[in-house]
One Martini backbone bead per residue (centre of mass of N, CA, C, O) as a GRO file, in nm:
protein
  199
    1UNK     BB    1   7.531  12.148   8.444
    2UNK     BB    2   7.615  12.127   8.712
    3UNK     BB    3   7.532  11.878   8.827
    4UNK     BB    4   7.697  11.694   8.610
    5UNK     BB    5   7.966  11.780   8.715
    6UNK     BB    6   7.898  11.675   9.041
    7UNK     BB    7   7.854  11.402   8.948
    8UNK     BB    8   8.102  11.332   8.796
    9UNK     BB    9   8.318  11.412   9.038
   10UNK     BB   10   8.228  11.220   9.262
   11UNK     BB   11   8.245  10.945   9.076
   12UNK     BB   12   8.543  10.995   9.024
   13UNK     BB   13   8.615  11.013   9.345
   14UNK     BB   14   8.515  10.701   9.395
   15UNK     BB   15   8.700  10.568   9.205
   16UNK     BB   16   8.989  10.691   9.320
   17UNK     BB   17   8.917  10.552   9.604
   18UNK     BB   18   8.878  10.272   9.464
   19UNK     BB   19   9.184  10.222   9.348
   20UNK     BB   20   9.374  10.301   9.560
   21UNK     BB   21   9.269  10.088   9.785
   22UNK     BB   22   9.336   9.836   9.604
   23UNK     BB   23   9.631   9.885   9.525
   24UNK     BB   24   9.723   9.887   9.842
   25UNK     BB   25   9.599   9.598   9.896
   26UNK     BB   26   9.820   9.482   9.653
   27UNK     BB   27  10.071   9.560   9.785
   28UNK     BB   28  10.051   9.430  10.024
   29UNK     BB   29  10.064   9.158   9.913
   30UNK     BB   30  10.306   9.148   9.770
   31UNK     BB   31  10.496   9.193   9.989
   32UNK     BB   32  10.448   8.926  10.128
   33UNK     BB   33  10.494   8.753   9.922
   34UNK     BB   34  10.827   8.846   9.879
   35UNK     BB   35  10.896   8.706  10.198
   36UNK     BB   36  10.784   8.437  10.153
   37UNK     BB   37  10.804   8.089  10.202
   38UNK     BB   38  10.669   7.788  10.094
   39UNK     BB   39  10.533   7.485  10.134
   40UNK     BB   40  10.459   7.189   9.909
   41UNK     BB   41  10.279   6.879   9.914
   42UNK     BB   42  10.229   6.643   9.687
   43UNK     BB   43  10.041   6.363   9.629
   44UNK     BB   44  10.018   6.078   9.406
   45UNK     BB   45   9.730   6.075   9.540
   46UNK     BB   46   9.364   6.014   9.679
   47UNK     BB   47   9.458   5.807   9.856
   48UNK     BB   48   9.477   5.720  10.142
   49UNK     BB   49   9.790   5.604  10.131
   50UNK     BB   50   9.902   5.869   9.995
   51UNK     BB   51   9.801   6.078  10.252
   52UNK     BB   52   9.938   5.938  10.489
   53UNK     BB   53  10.230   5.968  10.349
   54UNK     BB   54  10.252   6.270  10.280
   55UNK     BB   55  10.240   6.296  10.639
   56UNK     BB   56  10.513   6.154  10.646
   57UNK     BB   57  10.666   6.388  10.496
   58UNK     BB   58  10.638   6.606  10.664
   59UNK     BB   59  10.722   6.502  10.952
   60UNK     BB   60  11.050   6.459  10.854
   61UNK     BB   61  11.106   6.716  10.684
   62UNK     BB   62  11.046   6.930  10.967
   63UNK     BB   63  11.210   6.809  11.145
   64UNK     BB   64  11.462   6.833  11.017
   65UNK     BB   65  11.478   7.129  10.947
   66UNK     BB   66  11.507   7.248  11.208
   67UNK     BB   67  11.655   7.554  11.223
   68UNK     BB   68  11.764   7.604  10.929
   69UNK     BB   69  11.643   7.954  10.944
   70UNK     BB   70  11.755   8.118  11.174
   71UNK     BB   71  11.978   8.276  10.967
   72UNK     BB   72  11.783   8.433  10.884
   73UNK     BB   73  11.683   8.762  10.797
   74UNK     BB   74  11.603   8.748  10.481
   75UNK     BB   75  11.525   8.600  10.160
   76UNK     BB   76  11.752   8.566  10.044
   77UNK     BB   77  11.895   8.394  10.265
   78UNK     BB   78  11.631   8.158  10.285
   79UNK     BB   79  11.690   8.089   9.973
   80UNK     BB   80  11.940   7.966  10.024
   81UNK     BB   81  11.922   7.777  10.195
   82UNK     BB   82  11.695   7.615  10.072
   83UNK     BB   83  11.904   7.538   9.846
   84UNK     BB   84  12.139   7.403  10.008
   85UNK     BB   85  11.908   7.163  10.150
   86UNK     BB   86  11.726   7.005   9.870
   87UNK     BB   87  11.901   6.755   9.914
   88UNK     BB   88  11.810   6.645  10.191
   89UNK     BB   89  11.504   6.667  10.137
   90UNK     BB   90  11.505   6.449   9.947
   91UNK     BB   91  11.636   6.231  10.136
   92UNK     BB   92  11.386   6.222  10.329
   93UNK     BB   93  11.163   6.192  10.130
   94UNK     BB   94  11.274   5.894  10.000
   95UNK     BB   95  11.328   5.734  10.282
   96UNK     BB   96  11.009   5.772  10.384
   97UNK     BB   97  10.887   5.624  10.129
   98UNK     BB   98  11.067   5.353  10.124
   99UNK     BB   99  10.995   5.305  10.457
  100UNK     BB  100  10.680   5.248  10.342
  101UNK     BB  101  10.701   5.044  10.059
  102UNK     BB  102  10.769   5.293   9.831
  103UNK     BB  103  10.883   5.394   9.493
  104UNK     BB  104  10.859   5.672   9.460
  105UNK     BB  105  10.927   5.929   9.346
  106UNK     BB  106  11.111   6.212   9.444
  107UNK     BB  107  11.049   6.564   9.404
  108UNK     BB  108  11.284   6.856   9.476
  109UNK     BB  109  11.195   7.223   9.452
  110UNK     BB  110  11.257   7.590   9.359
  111UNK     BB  111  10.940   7.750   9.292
  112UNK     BB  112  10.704   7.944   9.158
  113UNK     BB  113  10.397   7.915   9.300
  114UNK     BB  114  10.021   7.923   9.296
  115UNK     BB  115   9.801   8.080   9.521
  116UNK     BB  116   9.564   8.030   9.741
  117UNK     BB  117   9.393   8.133   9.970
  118UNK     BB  118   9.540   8.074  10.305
  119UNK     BB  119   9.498   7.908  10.685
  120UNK     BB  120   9.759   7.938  10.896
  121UNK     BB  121   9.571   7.930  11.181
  122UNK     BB  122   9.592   8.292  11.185
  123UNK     BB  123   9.683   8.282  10.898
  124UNK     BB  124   9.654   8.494  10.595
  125UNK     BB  125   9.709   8.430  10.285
  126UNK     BB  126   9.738   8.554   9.933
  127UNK     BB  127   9.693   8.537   9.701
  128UNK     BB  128   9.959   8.412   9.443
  129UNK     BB  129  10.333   8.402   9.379
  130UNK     BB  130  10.541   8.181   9.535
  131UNK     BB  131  10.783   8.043   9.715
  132UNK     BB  132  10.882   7.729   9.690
  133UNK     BB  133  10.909   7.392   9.842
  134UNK     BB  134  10.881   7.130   9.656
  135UNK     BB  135  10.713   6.801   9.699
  136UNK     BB  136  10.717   6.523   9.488
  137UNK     BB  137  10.513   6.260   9.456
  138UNK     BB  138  10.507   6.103   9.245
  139UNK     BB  139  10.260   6.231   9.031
  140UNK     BB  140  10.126   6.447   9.226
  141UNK     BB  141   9.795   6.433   9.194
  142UNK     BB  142   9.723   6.511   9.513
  143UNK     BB  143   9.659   6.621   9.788
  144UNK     BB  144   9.798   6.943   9.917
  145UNK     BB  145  10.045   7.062  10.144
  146UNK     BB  146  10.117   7.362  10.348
  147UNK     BB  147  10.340   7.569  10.460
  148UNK     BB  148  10.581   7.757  10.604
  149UNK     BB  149  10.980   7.867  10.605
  150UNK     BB  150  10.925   8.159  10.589
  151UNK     BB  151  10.862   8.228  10.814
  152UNK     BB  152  10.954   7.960  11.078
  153UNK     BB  153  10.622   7.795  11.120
  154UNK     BB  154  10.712   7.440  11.017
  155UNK     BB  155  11.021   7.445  11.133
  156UNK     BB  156  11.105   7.524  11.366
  157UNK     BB  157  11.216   7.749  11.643
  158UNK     BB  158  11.395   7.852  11.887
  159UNK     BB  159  11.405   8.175  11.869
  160UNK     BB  160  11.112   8.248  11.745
  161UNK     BB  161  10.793   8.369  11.847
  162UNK     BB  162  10.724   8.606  11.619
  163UNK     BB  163  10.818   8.569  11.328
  164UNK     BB  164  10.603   8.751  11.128
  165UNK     BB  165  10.728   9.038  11.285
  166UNK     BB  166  11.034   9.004  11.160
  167UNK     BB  167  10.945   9.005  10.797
  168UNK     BB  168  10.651   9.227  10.823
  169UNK     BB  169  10.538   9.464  10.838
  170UNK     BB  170  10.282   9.631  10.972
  171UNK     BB  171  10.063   9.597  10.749
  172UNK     BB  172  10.133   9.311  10.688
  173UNK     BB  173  10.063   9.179  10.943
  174UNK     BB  174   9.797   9.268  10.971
  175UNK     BB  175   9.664   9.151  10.737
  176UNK     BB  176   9.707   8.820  10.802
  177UNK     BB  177   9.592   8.878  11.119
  178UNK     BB  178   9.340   8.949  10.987
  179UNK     BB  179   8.944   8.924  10.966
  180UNK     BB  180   8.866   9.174  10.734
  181UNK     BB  181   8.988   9.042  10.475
  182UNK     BB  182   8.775   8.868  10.289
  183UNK     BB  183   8.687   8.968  10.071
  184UNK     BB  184   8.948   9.116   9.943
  185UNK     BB  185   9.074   8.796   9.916
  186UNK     BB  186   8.857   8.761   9.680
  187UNK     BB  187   8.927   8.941   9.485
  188UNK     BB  188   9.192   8.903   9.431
  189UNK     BB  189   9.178   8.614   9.372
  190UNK     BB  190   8.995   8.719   9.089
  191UNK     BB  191   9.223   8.858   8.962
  192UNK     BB  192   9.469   8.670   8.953
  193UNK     BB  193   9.320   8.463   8.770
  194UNK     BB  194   9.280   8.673   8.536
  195UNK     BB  195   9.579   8.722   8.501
  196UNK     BB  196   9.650   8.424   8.454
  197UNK     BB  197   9.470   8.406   8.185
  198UNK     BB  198   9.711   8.603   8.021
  199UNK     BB  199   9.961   8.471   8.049
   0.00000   0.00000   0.00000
């Protein structure tokens, strides 16, 4: 009898330091979600012509954009502004398509997009939910780039030397930093998935 009981208690307590675990890396991925805001480009489709389009307009919109977020100090700030800018991006991403030879309609909006866990350089952000400025060529159909603009890491600033240290906690910003939740990545994103399945 005693035994069983000494059985349930470890079991219990491996469950629930196994659950705060959990918990704890899910809450720091969602903090880091709700700080970041990222860029999102879709190609018209995956033909090599439209996918060489894609990075001409990465390259147009990002060299436009450069230091226009320096200015801003935590993310709604930084979505003010990005929201007050989605007209410039979208005539440099219009214009860069036409002199292109291309005719396709470009839509920019300011909307929250699900992300796979992806790495941008030495940084890893977590599957989930994120605000992004996408940028729609065409059809949109085609394999898309993405990279951060808050804090602004494609977006380039004159002033920040290590953005991400500006925007997230000190534990925030290990999680990114650091490549040893790699498997903690695998899950999350196997939850995050699973979450979506019943939206």
């Amino acid at each position: 009898m005693h035994k069983t009981r000494w059985i349930k208690a470890v079991t219990g307590g491996l469950v629930l330091c196994l659950t705060l675990s959990v918990c704890g890396f899910y809450g720091t991925c969602a903090g880091v979600r709700d700080r970041v805001i990222r860029l999102h480009i879709l190609a018209n489709s995956d033909s090599t012509a439209d996918q060489h389009l894609k990075m001409q307009v990465r390259d147009a919109v990002t060299a436009a954009a450069a230091g226009w977020l320096d200015g801003a100090q935590d993310t709604e700030k930084a979505l003010t502004l990005a929201r007050e800018h989605l007209p410039v991006i979208q005539q440099v991403a219009q214009r860069t398509v036409h002199e292109a030879g291309y005719r396709y309609p470009v839509t920019v909006t300011l909307d929250k997009t699900y992300f796979t866990t992806r790495q941008y350089d030495t940084v890893t952000l977590p599957a989930g939910t994120y605000q992004a400025v996408r940028i729609e060529i065409g059809e949109a159909k085609g394999q898309n780039w993405w990279c951060v603009v808050f804090p602004p890491l494609c977006f380039g600033s004159a002033i920040r030397e290590d953005p991400m240290s500006e925007v997230l906690t000190g534990d925030q910003q290990a999680l990114v930093s650091s490549g040893e939740y790699r498997v903690r990545f695998a899950v999350l994103e196997w939850l995050e998935d699973l979450f979506s399945w019943f939206r």
